[in-house]
């Protein structure tokens, strides 16, 4: 998907989303990930694809914590995703 550098609205349009399916909180492919999560995780909003890519745990300072590994466009921070 050649969507690097796009704002959310431009990404949604380029992904073929329209109307209510183009809203950040929509989940048109029914995979449990909102469009905004699909945008952040660099996955498809029109084909079921789980994100994050990997889930695990790690112990830090005696406390167990959840770890997530996922794909994300490097420019999403510049687009306001932090």
CSV table of N, CA and C in Angstrom, one decimal:
chain,number,residue,atom,x,y,z
A,1,UNK,N,0.8,-1.2,0.0
A,1,UNK,CA,0.0,0.0,0.0
A,1,UNK,C,0.9,1.2,0.0
A,2,UNK,N,0.8,2.0,-1.0
A,2,UNK,CA,1.7,3.3,-1.1
A,2,UNK,C,1.0,4.4,-0.4
A,3,UNK,N,0.8,4.3,1.0
A,3,UNK,CA,0.1,5.3,1.7
A,3,UNK,C,1.0,6.1,2.7
A,4,UNK,N,2.3,6.0,2.6
A,4,UNK,CA,3.1,6.8,3.4
A,4,UNK,C,2.9,8.2,3.2
A,5,UNK,N,3.0,9.0,4.3
A,5,UNK,CA,2.9,10.5,4.2
A,5,UNK,C,1.5,11.0,4.1
A,6,UNK,N,0.4,10.2,4.2
A,6,UNK,CA,-0.9,10.6,4.1
A,6,UNK,C,-1.5,10.9,5.4
A,7,UNK,N,-2.4,12.0,5.5
A,7,UNK,CA,-3.2,12.2,6.7
A,7,UNK,C,-4.2,11.1,6.8
A,8,UNK,N,-4.9,11.0,7.9
A,8,UNK,CA,-5.9,10.0,8.1
A,8,UNK,C,-7.0,10.1,7.0
A,9,UNK,N,-7.5,11.3,6.8
A,9,UNK,CA,-8.6,11.5,5.8
A,9,UNK,C,-8.1,11.1,4.4
A,10,UNK,N,-6.9,11.4,4.0
A,10,UNK,CA,-6.4,11.1,2.7
A,10,UNK,C,-6.1,9.6,2.6
A,11,UNK,N,-5.7,9.0,3.7
A,11,UNK,CA,-5.5,7.5,3.8
A,11,UNK,C,-6.8,6.8,3.6
A,12,UNK,N,-7.8,7.3,4.3
A,12,UNK,CA,-9.2,6.6,4.2
A,12,UNK,C,-9.7,6.7,2.8
A,13,UNK,N,-9.6,7.9,2.2
A,13,UNK,CA,-10.0,8.0,0.8
A,13,UNK,C,-9.2,7.1,-0.2
A,14,UNK,N,-7.9,7.1,0.0
A,14,UNK,CA,-7.1,6.2,-0.8
A,14,UNK,C,-7.3,4.7,-0.6
A,15,UNK,N,-7.9,4.4,0.6
A,15,UNK,CA,-8.2,3.0,0.9
A,15,UNK,C,-9.6,2.6,0.4
A,16,UNK,N,-10.3,3.6,-0.2
A,16,UNK,CA,-11.6,3.4,-0.8
A,16,UNK,C,-12.7,3.5,0.2
A,17,UNK,N,-12.5,4.1,1.4
A,17,UNK,CA,-13.5,4.2,2.4
A,17,UNK,C,-14.3,5.4,2.1
A,18,UNK,N,-15.7,5.3,2.3
A,18,UNK,CA,-16.6,6.4,2.1
A,18,UNK,C,-17.6,6.4,3.2
A,19,UNK,N,-18.3,7.5,3.4
A,19,UNK,CA,-19.4,7.7,4.4
A,19,UNK,C,-19.0,7.2,5.8
A,20,UNK,N,-19.9,6.5,6.4
A,20,UNK,CA,-19.6,6.1,7.8
A,20,UNK,C,-18.4,5.2,7.9
A,21,UNK,N,-18.2,4.4,6.8
A,21,UNK,CA,-17.0,3.5,6.8
A,21,UNK,C,-15.7,4.2,6.9
A,22,UNK,N,-15.7,5.5,6.6
A,22,UNK,CA,-14.4,6.3,6.6
A,22,UNK,C,-14.1,7.0,7.9
A,23,UNK,N,-15.0,6.8,8.9
A,23,UNK,CA,-14.8,7.5,10.2
A,23,UNK,C,-13.7,6.7,10.9
A,24,UNK,N,-12.9,7.5,11.8
A,24,UNK,CA,-11.8,6.8,12.5
A,24,UNK,C,-12.3,5.7,13.4
A,25,UNK,N,-13.5,5.7,14.0
A,25,UNK,CA,-13.9,4.7,14.9
A,25,UNK,C,-14.6,3.5,14.1
A,26,UNK,N,-14.8,3.6,12.8
A,26,UNK,CA,-15.5,2.5,12.1
A,26,UNK,C,-14.5,1.3,11.9
A,27,UNK,N,-15.1,0.2,11.7
A,27,UNK,CA,-14.4,-1.1,11.5
A,27,UNK,C,-15.0,-1.8,10.3
A,28,UNK,N,-14.9,-1.3,9.1
A,28,UNK,CA,-15.6,-1.9,7.9
A,28,UNK,C,-15.2,-3.3,7.6
A,29,UNK,N,-14.0,-3.8,8.0
A,29,UNK,CA,-13.6,-5.1,7.7
A,29,UNK,C,-14.0,-6.1,8.8
A,30,UNK,N,-14.5,-5.6,9.9
A,30,UNK,CA,-14.9,-6.4,11.0
A,30,UNK,C,-13.8,-7.2,11.8
A,31,UNK,N,-12.6,-6.7,11.7
A,31,UNK,CA,-11.5,-7.4,12.4
A,31,UNK,C,-11.2,-7.0,13.8
A,32,UNK,N,-12.1,-6.1,14.3
A,32,UNK,CA,-11.9,-5.6,15.7
A,32,UNK,C,-10.9,-4.5,15.8
A,33,UNK,N,-10.4,-4.0,14.7
A,33,UNK,CA,-9.5,-2.8,14.7
A,33,UNK,C,-10.2,-1.7,14.0
A,34,UNK,N,-10.2,-0.5,14.7
A,34,UNK,CA,-10.9,0.6,14.1
A,34,UNK,C,-10.0,1.1,12.9
A,35,UNK,N,-10.6,2.0,12.1
A,35,UNK,CA,-9.9,2.5,11.0
A,35,UNK,C,-8.6,3.3,11.5
A,36,UNK,N,-8.8,4.0,12.6
A,36,UNK,CA,-7.6,4.7,13.2
A,36,UNK,C,-6.5,3.8,13.6
A,37,UNK,N,-6.8,2.6,14.2
A,37,UNK,CA,-5.8,1.6,14.5
A,37,UNK,C,-5.2,1.1,13.3
A,38,UNK,N,-6.0,0.8,12.2
A,38,UNK,CA,-5.5,0.3,11.0
A,38,UNK,C,-4.5,1.3,10.4
A,39,UNK,N,-4.8,2.6,10.4
A,39,UNK,CA,-4.0,3.7,10.0
A,39,UNK,C,-2.7,3.7,10.7
A,40,UNK,N,-2.7,3.6,12.0
A,40,UNK,CA,-1.5,3.7,12.9
A,40,UNK,C,-0.7,2.5,12.7
A,41,UNK,N,-1.3,1.3,12.6
A,41,UNK,CA,-0.6,0.0,12.6
A,41,UNK,C,-0.2,-0.4,11.1
A,42,UNK,N,-0.5,0.4,10.1
A,42,UNK,CA,-0.2,0.2,8.7
A,42,UNK,C,-0.8,-1.2,8.3
A,43,UNK,N,-2.1,-1.3,8.5
A,43,UNK,CA,-2.8,-2.5,8.0
A,43,UNK,C,-4.0,-2.1,7.2
A,44,UNK,N,-4.6,-3.0,6.6
A,44,UNK,CA,-5.7,-2.7,5.7
A,44,UNK,C,-7.1,-2.6,6.4
A,45,UNK,N,-7.8,-1.5,6.1
A,45,UNK,CA,-9.1,-1.3,6.7
A,45,UNK,C,-10.2,-2.1,5.9
A,46,UNK,N,-9.8,-2.7,4.8
A,46,UNK,CA,-10.8,-3.4,4.0
A,46,UNK,C,-10.6,-4.9,3.9
A,47,UNK,N,-9.5,-5.4,4.6
A,47,UNK,CA,-9.2,-6.8,4.7
A,47,UNK,C,-8.9,-7.2,6.1
A,48,UNK,N,-9.5,-8.2,6.7
A,48,UNK,CA,-9.3,-8.5,8.0
A,48,UNK,C,-7.8,-8.8,8.3
A,49,UNK,N,-7.2,-8.1,9.2
A,49,UNK,CA,-5.8,-8.3,9.5
A,49,UNK,C,-5.6,-7.9,11.0
A,50,UNK,N,-5.1,-8.8,11.8
A,50,UNK,CA,-4.9,-8.5,13.2
A,50,UNK,C,-3.8,-7.5,13.4
A,51,UNK,N,-3.9,-6.6,14.4
A,51,UNK,CA,-2.9,-5.7,14.8
A,51,UNK,C,-3.0,-5.7,16.3
A,52,UNK,N,-2.0,-5.7,17.1
A,52,UNK,CA,-0.6,-5.7,16.7
A,52,UNK,C,-0.2,-7.0,16.1
A,53,UNK,N,1.0,-7.0,15.6
A,53,UNK,CA,1.5,-8.2,14.9
A,53,UNK,C,1.9,-9.3,15.9
A,54,UNK,N,2.3,-8.9,17.1
A,54,UNK,CA,2.8,-9.8,18.1
A,54,UNK,C,2.6,-9.3,19.5
A,55,UNK,N,2.1,-10.1,20.4
A,55,UNK,CA,1.8,-9.8,21.8
A,55,UNK,C,2.6,-10.7,22.7
A,56,UNK,N,3.2,-10.1,23.7
A,56,UNK,CA,3.9,-11.0,24.7
A,56,UNK,C,4.0,-10.3,26.0
A,57,UNK,N,4.9,-10.8,26.9
A,57,UNK,CA,5.1,-10.2,28.1
A,57,UNK,C,6.6,-10.1,28.4
A,58,UNK,N,6.9,-9.1,29.3
A,58,UNK,CA,8.3,-9.0,29.7
A,58,UNK,C,8.3,-8.5,31.2
A,59,UNK,N,9.3,-8.9,32.0
A,59,UNK,CA,9.3,-8.5,33.4
A,59,UNK,C,10.3,-7.4,33.5
A,60,UNK,N,9.9,-6.3,34.0
A,60,UNK,CA,10.8,-5.1,34.2
A,60,UNK,C,10.6,-4.7,35.7
A,61,UNK,N,11.7,-4.6,36.4
A,61,UNK,CA,11.7,-4.2,37.8
A,61,UNK,C,10.7,-5.1,38.6
A,62,UNK,N,10.7,-6.4,38.3
A,62,UNK,CA,9.8,-7.3,39.1
A,62,UNK,C,8.3,-7.2,38.7
A,63,UNK,N,8.0,-6.4,37.7
A,63,UNK,CA,6.6,-6.3,37.3
A,63,UNK,C,6.5,-6.8,35.9
A,64,UNK,N,5.4,-7.6,35.7
A,64,UNK,CA,5.2,-8.2,34.3
A,64,UNK,C,4.4,-7.1,33.5
A,65,UNK,N,4.9,-6.9,32.3
A,65,UNK,CA,4.2,-5.9,31.4
A,65,UNK,C,3.9,-6.5,30.0
A,66,UNK,N,2.9,-6.0,29.4
A,66,UNK,CA,2.5,-6.4,28.1
A,66,UNK,C,3.4,-5.8,27.0
A,67,UNK,N,3.9,-6.5,26.0
A,67,UNK,CA,4.6,-5.9,24.9
A,67,UNK,C,3.8,-6.1,23.7
A,68,UNK,N,3.9,-5.1,22.8
A,68,UNK,CA,3.3,-5.2,21.5
A,68,UNK,C,4.3,-4.9,20.4
A,69,UNK,N,4.3,-5.6,19.3
A,69,UNK,CA,5.1,-5.3,18.2
A,69,UNK,C,4.2,-5.2,17.0
A,70,UNK,N,4.3,-4.1,16.3
A,70,UNK,CA,3.5,-3.8,15.2
A,70,UNK,C,4.2,-2.9,14.2
A,71,UNK,N,3.6,-2.9,13.0
A,71,UNK,CA,4.2,-2.0,11.9
A,71,UNK,C,3.5,-0.7,12.0
A,72,UNK,N,4.3,0.4,11.8
A,72,UNK,CA,3.7,1.7,11.8
A,72,UNK,C,4.6,2.5,10.8
A,73,UNK,N,3.9,3.3,10.0
A,73,UNK,CA,4.6,4.3,9.1
A,73,UNK,C,5.4,5.2,10.0
A,74,UNK,N,6.6,5.5,9.6
A,74,UNK,CA,7.5,6.4,10.4
A,74,UNK,C,7.0,7.8,10.4
A,75,UNK,N,6.2,8.2,9.5
A,75,UNK,CA,5.6,9.5,9.4
A,75,UNK,C,4.4,9.7,10.2
A,76,UNK,N,3.9,8.7,10.9
A,76,UNK,CA,2.6,8.9,11.6
A,76,UNK,C,2.8,9.9,12.8
A,77,UNK,N,3.9,9.9,13.4
A,77,UNK,CA,4.2,10.9,14.5
A,77,UNK,C,4.0,12.3,14.0
A,78,UNK,N,4.6,12.5,12.8
A,78,UNK,CA,4.5,13.9,12.2
A,78,UNK,C,3.0,14.2,11.9
A,79,UNK,N,2.2,13.2,11.7
A,79,UNK,CA,0.8,13.4,11.4
A,79,UNK,C,-0.1,13.5,12.7
A,80,UNK,N,0.6,13.5,13.9
A,80,UNK,CA,-0.1,13.7,15.1
A,80,UNK,C,-0.3,12.4,15.9
A,81,UNK,N,0.1,11.3,15.4
A,81,UNK,CA,-0.1,10.0,16.1
A,81,UNK,C,1.1,9.8,17.0
A,82,UNK,N,0.9,9.8,18.3
A,82,UNK,CA,2.0,9.6,19.3
A,82,UNK,C,1.6,8.6,20.3
